[in-house]
Short mmCIF file of C-alpha atoms in Angstrom, two decimals:
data_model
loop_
_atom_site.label_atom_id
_atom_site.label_comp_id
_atom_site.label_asym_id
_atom_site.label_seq_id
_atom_site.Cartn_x
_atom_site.Cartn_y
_atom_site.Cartn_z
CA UNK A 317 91.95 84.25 110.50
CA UNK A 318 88.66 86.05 112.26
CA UNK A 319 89.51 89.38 110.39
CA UNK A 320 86.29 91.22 112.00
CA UNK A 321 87.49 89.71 115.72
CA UNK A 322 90.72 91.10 115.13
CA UNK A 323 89.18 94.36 114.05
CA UNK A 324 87.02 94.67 117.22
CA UNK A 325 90.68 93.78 119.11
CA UNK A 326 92.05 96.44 117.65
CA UNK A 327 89.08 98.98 118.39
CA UNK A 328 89.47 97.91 122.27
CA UNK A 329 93.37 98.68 122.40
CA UNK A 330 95.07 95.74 120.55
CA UNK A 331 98.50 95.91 119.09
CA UNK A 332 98.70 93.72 116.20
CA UNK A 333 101.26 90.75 116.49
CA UNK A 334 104.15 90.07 113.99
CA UNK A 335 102.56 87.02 113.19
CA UNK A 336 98.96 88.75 112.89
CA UNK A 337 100.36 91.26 110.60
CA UNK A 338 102.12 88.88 108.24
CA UNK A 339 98.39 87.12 108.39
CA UNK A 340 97.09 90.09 106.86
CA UNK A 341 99.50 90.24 104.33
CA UNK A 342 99.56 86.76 103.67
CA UNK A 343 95.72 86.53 103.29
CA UNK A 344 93.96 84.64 100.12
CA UNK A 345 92.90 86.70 97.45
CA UNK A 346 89.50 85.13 98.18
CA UNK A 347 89.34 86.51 101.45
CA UNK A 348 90.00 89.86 100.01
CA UNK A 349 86.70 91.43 100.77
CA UNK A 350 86.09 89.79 104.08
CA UNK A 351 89.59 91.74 105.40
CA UNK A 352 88.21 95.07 103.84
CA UNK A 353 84.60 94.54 105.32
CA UNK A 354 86.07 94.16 108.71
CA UNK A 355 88.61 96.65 108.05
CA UNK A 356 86.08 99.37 107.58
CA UNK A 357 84.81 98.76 110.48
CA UNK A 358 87.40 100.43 112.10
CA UNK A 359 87.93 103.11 109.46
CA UNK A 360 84.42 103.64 109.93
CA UNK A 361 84.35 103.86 113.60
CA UNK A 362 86.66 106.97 113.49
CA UNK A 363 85.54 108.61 110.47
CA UNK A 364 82.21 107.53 108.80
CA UNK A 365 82.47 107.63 105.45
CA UNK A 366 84.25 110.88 104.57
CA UNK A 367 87.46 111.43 102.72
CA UNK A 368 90.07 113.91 103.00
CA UNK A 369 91.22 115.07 99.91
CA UNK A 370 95.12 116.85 99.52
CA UNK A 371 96.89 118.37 96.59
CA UNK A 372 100.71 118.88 95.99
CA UNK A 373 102.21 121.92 94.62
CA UNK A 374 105.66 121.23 93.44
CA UNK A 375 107.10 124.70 94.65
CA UNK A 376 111.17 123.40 93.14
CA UNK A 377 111.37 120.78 91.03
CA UNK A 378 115.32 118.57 90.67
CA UNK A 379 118.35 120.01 91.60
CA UNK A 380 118.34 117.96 94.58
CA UNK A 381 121.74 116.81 95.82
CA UNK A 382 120.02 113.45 97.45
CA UNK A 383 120.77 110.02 95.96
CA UNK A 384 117.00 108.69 97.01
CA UNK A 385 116.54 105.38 94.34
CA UNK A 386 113.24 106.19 93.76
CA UNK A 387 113.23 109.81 93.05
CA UNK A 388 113.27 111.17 89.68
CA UNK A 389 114.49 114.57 91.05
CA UNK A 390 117.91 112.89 92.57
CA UNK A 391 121.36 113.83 91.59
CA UNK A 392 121.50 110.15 90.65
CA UNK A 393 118.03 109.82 88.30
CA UNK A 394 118.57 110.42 84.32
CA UNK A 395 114.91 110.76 84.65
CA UNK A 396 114.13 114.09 82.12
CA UNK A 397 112.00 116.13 84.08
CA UNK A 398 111.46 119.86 84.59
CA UNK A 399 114.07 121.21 86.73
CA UNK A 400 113.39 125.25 88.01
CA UNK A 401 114.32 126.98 91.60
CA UNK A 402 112.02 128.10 94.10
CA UNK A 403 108.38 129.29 92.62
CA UNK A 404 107.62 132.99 94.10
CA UNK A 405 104.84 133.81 96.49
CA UNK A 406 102.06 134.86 93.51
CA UNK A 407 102.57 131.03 92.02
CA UNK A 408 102.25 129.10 95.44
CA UNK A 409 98.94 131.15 96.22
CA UNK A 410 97.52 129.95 92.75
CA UNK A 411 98.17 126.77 93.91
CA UNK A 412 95.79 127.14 96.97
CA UNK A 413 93.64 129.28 94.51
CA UNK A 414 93.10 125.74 92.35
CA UNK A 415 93.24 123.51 95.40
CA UNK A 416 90.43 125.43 96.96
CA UNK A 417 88.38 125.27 93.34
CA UNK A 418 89.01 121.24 93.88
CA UNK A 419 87.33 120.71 97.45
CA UNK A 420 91.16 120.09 98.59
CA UNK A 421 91.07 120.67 102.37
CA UNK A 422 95.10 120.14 102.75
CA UNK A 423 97.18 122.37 100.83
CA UNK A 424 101.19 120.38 100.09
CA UNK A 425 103.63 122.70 99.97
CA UNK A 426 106.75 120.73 98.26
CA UNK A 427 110.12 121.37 97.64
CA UNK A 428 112.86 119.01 96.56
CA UNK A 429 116.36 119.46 97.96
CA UNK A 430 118.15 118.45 100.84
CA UNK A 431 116.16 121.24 103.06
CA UNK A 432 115.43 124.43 102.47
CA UNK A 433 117.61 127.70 102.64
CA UNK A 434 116.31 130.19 104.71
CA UNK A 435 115.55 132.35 101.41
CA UNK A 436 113.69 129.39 100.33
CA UNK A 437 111.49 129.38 103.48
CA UNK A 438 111.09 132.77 103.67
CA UNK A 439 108.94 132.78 100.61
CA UNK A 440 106.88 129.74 102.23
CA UNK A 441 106.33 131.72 105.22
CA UNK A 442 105.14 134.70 103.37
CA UNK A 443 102.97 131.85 101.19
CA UNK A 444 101.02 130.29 104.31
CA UNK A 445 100.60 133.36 106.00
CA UNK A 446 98.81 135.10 102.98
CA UNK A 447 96.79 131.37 102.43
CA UNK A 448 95.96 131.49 105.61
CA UNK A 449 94.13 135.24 105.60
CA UNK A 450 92.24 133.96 102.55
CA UNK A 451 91.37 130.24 103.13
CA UNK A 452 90.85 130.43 106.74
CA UNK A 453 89.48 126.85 106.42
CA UNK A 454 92.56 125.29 104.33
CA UNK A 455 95.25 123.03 105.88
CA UNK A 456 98.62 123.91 104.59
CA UNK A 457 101.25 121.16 104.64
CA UNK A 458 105.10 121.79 104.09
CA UNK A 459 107.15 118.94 103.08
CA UNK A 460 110.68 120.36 102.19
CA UNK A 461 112.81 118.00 103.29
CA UNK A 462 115.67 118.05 106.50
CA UNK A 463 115.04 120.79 109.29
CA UNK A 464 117.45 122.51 111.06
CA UNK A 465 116.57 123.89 114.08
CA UNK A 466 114.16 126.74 114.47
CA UNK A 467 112.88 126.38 111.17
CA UNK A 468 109.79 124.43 112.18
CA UNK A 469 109.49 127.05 115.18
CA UNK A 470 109.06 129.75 112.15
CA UNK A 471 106.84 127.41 110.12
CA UNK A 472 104.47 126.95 112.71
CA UNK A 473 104.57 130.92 113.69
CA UNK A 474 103.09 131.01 109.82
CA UNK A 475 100.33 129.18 109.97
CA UNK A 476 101.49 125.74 108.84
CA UNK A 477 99.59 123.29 109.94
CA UNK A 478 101.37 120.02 109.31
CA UNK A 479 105.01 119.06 108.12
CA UNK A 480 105.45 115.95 105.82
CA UNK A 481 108.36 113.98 105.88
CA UNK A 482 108.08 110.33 104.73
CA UNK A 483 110.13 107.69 107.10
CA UNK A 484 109.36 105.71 102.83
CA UNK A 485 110.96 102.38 104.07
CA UNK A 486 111.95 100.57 107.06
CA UNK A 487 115.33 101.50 108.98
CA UNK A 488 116.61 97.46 108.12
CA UNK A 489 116.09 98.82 104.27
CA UNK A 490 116.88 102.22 104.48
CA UNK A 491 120.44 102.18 102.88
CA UNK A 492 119.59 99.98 100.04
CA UNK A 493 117.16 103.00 99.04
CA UNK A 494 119.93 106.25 99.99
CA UNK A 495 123.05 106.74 101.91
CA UNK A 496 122.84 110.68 101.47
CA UNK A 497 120.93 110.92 104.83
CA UNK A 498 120.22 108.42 107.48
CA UNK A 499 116.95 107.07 108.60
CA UNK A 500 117.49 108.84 112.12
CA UNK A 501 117.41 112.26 109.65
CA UNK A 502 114.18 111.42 108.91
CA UNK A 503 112.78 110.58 112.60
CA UNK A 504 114.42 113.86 113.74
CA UNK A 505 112.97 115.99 111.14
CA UNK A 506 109.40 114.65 112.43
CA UNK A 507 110.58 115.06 116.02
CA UNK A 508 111.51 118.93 115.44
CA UNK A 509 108.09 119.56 113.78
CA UNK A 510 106.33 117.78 116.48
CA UNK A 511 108.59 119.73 119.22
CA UNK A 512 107.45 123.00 117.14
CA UNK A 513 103.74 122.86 118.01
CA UNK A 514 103.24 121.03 114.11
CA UNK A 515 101.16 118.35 113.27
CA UNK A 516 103.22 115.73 111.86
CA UNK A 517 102.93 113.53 108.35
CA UNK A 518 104.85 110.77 107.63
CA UNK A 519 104.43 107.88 105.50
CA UNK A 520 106.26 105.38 103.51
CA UNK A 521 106.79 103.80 99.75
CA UNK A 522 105.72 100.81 99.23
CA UNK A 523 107.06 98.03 96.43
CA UNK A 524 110.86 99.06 96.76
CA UNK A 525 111.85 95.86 97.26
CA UNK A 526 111.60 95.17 100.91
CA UNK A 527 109.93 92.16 102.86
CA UNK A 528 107.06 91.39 104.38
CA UNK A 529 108.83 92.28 107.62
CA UNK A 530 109.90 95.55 106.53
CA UNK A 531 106.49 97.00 105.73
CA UNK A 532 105.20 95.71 109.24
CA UNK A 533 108.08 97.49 110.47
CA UNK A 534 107.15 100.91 108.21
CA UNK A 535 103.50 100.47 110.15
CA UNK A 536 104.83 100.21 113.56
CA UNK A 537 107.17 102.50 113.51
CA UNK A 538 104.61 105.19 111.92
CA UNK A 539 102.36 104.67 115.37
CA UNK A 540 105.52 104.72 117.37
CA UNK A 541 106.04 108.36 116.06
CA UNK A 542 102.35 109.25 116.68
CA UNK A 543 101.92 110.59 112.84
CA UNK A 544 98.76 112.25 112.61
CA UNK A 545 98.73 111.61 108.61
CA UNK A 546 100.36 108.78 106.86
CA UNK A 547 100.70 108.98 103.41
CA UNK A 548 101.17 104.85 102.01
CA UNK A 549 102.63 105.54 98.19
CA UNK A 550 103.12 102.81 95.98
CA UNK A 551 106.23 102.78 93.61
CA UNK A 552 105.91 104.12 90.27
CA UNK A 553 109.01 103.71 88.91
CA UNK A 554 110.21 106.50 86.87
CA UNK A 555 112.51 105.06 84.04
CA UNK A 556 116.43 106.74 84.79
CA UNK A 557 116.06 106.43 88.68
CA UNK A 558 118.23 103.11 90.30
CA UNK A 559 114.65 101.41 90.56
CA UNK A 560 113.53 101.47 87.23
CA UNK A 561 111.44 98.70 85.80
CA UNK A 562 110.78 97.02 89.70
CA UNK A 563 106.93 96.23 89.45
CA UNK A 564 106.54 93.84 92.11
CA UNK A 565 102.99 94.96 93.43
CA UNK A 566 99.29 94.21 92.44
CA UNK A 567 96.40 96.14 92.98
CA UNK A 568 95.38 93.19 95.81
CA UNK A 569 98.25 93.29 97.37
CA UNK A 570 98.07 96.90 97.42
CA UNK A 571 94.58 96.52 99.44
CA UNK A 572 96.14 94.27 102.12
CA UNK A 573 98.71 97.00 102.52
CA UNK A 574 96.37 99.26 103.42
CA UNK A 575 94.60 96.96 105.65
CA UNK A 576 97.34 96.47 107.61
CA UNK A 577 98.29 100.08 107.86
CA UNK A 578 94.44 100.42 109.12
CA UNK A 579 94.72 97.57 112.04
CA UNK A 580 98.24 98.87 113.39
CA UNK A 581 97.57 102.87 113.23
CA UNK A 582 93.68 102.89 113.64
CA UNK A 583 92.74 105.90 114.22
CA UNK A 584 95.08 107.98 112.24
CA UNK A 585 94.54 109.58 108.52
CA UNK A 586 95.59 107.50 105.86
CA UNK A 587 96.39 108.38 102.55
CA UNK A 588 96.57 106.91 99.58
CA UNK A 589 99.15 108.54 97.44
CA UNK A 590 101.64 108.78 94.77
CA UNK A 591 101.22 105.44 92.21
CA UNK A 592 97.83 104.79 93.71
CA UNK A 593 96.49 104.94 89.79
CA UNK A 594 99.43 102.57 88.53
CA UNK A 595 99.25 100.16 91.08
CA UNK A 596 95.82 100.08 92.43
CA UNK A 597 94.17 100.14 89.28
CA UNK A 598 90.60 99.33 89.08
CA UNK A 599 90.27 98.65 92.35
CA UNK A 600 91.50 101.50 93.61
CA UNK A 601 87.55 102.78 94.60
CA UNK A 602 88.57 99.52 97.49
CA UNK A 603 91.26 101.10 99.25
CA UNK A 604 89.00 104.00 100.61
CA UNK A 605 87.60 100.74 102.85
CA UNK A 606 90.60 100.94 104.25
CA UNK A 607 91.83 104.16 103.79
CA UNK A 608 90.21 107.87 104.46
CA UNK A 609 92.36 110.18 102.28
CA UNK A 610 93.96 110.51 98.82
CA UNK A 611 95.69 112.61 96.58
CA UNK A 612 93.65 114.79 94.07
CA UNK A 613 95.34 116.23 91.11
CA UNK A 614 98.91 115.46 89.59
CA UNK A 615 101.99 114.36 91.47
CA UNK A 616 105.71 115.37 92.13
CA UNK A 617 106.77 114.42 88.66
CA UNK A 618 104.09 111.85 87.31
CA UNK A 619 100.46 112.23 86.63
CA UNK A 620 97.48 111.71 88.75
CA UNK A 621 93.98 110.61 87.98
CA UNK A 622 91.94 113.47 86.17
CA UNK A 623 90.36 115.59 89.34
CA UNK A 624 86.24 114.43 88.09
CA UNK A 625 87.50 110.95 87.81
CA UNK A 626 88.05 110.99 91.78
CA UNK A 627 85.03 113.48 92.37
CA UNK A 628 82.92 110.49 90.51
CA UNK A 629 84.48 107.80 92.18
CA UNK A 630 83.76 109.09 95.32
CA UNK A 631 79.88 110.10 94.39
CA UNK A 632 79.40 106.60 93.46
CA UNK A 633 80.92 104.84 96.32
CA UNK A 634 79.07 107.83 98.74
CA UNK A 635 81.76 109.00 100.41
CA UNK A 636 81.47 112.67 101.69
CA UNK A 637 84.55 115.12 101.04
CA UNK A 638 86.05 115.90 104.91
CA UNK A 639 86.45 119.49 104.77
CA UNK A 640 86.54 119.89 108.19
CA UNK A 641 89.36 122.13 109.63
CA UNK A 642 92.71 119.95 110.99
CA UNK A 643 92.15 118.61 114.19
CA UNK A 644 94.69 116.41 116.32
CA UNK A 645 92.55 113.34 116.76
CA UNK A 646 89.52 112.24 114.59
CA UNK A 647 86.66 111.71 115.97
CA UNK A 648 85.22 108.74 116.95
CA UNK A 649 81.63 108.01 115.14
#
């Protein structure tokens, strides 16, 4: 395959093929760097060489009634982690204090649970709207699961800038992963933000035991929903949850995902996240050919790189921190 011809395609309106994707995918290892040369190419086109970098605050942590397979806050996991209610106001804006300290331009507000009671969201909304008066600059995400009506409509009346909430798999896959919400809970959720003036995040987990097919599938259906920011995880399975001990991935075929998630939603922010260190490895400094974003800091329930280890890794590679105010399409270099 002519990975740069398919690039410039793709710049000039293509839509990859099924059988160009699984090309991608399928690639040699040898021709790993040729895909990532002509994959920055389009990364490039739309955003130089800056990254955006994001940080999670994990506002409740287990008591969630979902049976998600990967999730070590499920009813289901045996996982031991730290399980507390909803963090008041005073913790959340340390949070934003440390994310600020960090160069993070997006602020993750994250709660686990089904969706959030409204007592639950009124202390987000009280959050955001106090982040907001002192980091005029900062994008604040909310990712706390299932909407119900109107609640987006008050999120966005707070200041929230974008609302996360991962498709994680294909809708072919879906129920092998949970059967405590459907996938069309998920599209909806990302419908009602989008309906509510909010940017919208979505992105998936990768190396849950789905096909080829399915993660093609994860990319199209990403563009299909117009998601401004797509967050590509990679599994880190948490011993106790239904999916512990599945390591199926390798740091190469971690690149191609990326790749792939590049050439089908071009122009939109992609992020490497959660198991990025586990997975990626060494060559994780690679996937910001392909990607524009990561995660700074620790994770829901397992540990990120130390915060200088990513400040380094981007000095040396010369990437430029994005802290440029949300905006709804990048812009083209």
């Amino acid at each position: 395959m002519n990975y740069q011809r398919l690039a410039t395609q793709v710049l000039e309106g293509h839509v990859l093929t099924d059988e160009e994707s699984l090309a991608i995918l399928n690639s040699p290892d040898e021709d790993l760097l040729l895909l990532l040369h002509a994959t920055y190419s389009i990364r490039s086109h739309y955003f130089g060489n800056k990254v955006k970098l994001n940080m999670i605050i994990n506002t409740k942590s287990g008591l969630c009634p979902e049976n998600c397979g990967y999730c070590a806050q499920s009813i289901i996991s045996k996982a031991p982690v730290e399980k507390y209610a909803m963090m008041k106001s005073e913790e959340i804006l340390e949070g934003a204090e440390r994310a600020a300290a960090n160069k993070a331009g997006t602020y993750c507000i994250v709660a686990s649970g089904r969706g959030p009671r409204d007592s639950e969201l009124d202390i987000v909304i009280d959050s955001v709207k106090q982040i907001k008066e002192k980091h005029k600059g900062m994008t604040v995400c909310a990712c706390l699961g299932i909407l119900k009506p109107g609640q987006a409509t008050r999120l966005k009346e707070a200041g929230v800038d974008r609302y996360n909430h991962n498709l994680n798999t294909s809708a072919e896959h879906h129920e092998s992963i949970t059967t405590s919400h459907t996938y069309d809970d998920r599209v909806n959720t990302v419908g009602l933000a989008k309906d509510a003036g909010i940017s919208p995040c979505s992105g998936v987990i990768v190396g849950m035991r789905e096909t080829k097919q399915d993660i093609i599938s994860m990319a199209r259906s990403l563009r299909e929903l117009d998601a401004d920011s797509i967050p590509v995880n990679f599994l880190h399975a948490v011993d106790g949850t239904p999916l512990e001990g599945t390591s199926e991935l390798d740091p190469r075929y971690c690149i191609k995902v990326l790749c792939l998630f590049r050439y089908i939603n071009p122009s939109k922010e992609i992020r490497i996240s959660g198991g990025r260190e586990v997975n990626l490895r060494s060559l994780q400094p690679l996937g910001l050919y392909a990607a524009n974003s990561i995660f700074i800091g620790d994770y829901l329930t397992t540990a990120g790189q130390e915060n200088d280890q990513d400040q380094k890794m981007l000095e040396d590679m010369g990437f430029v921190v994005d802290l440029e105010p949300l905006r709804k399409e990048p812009i083209t270099i």
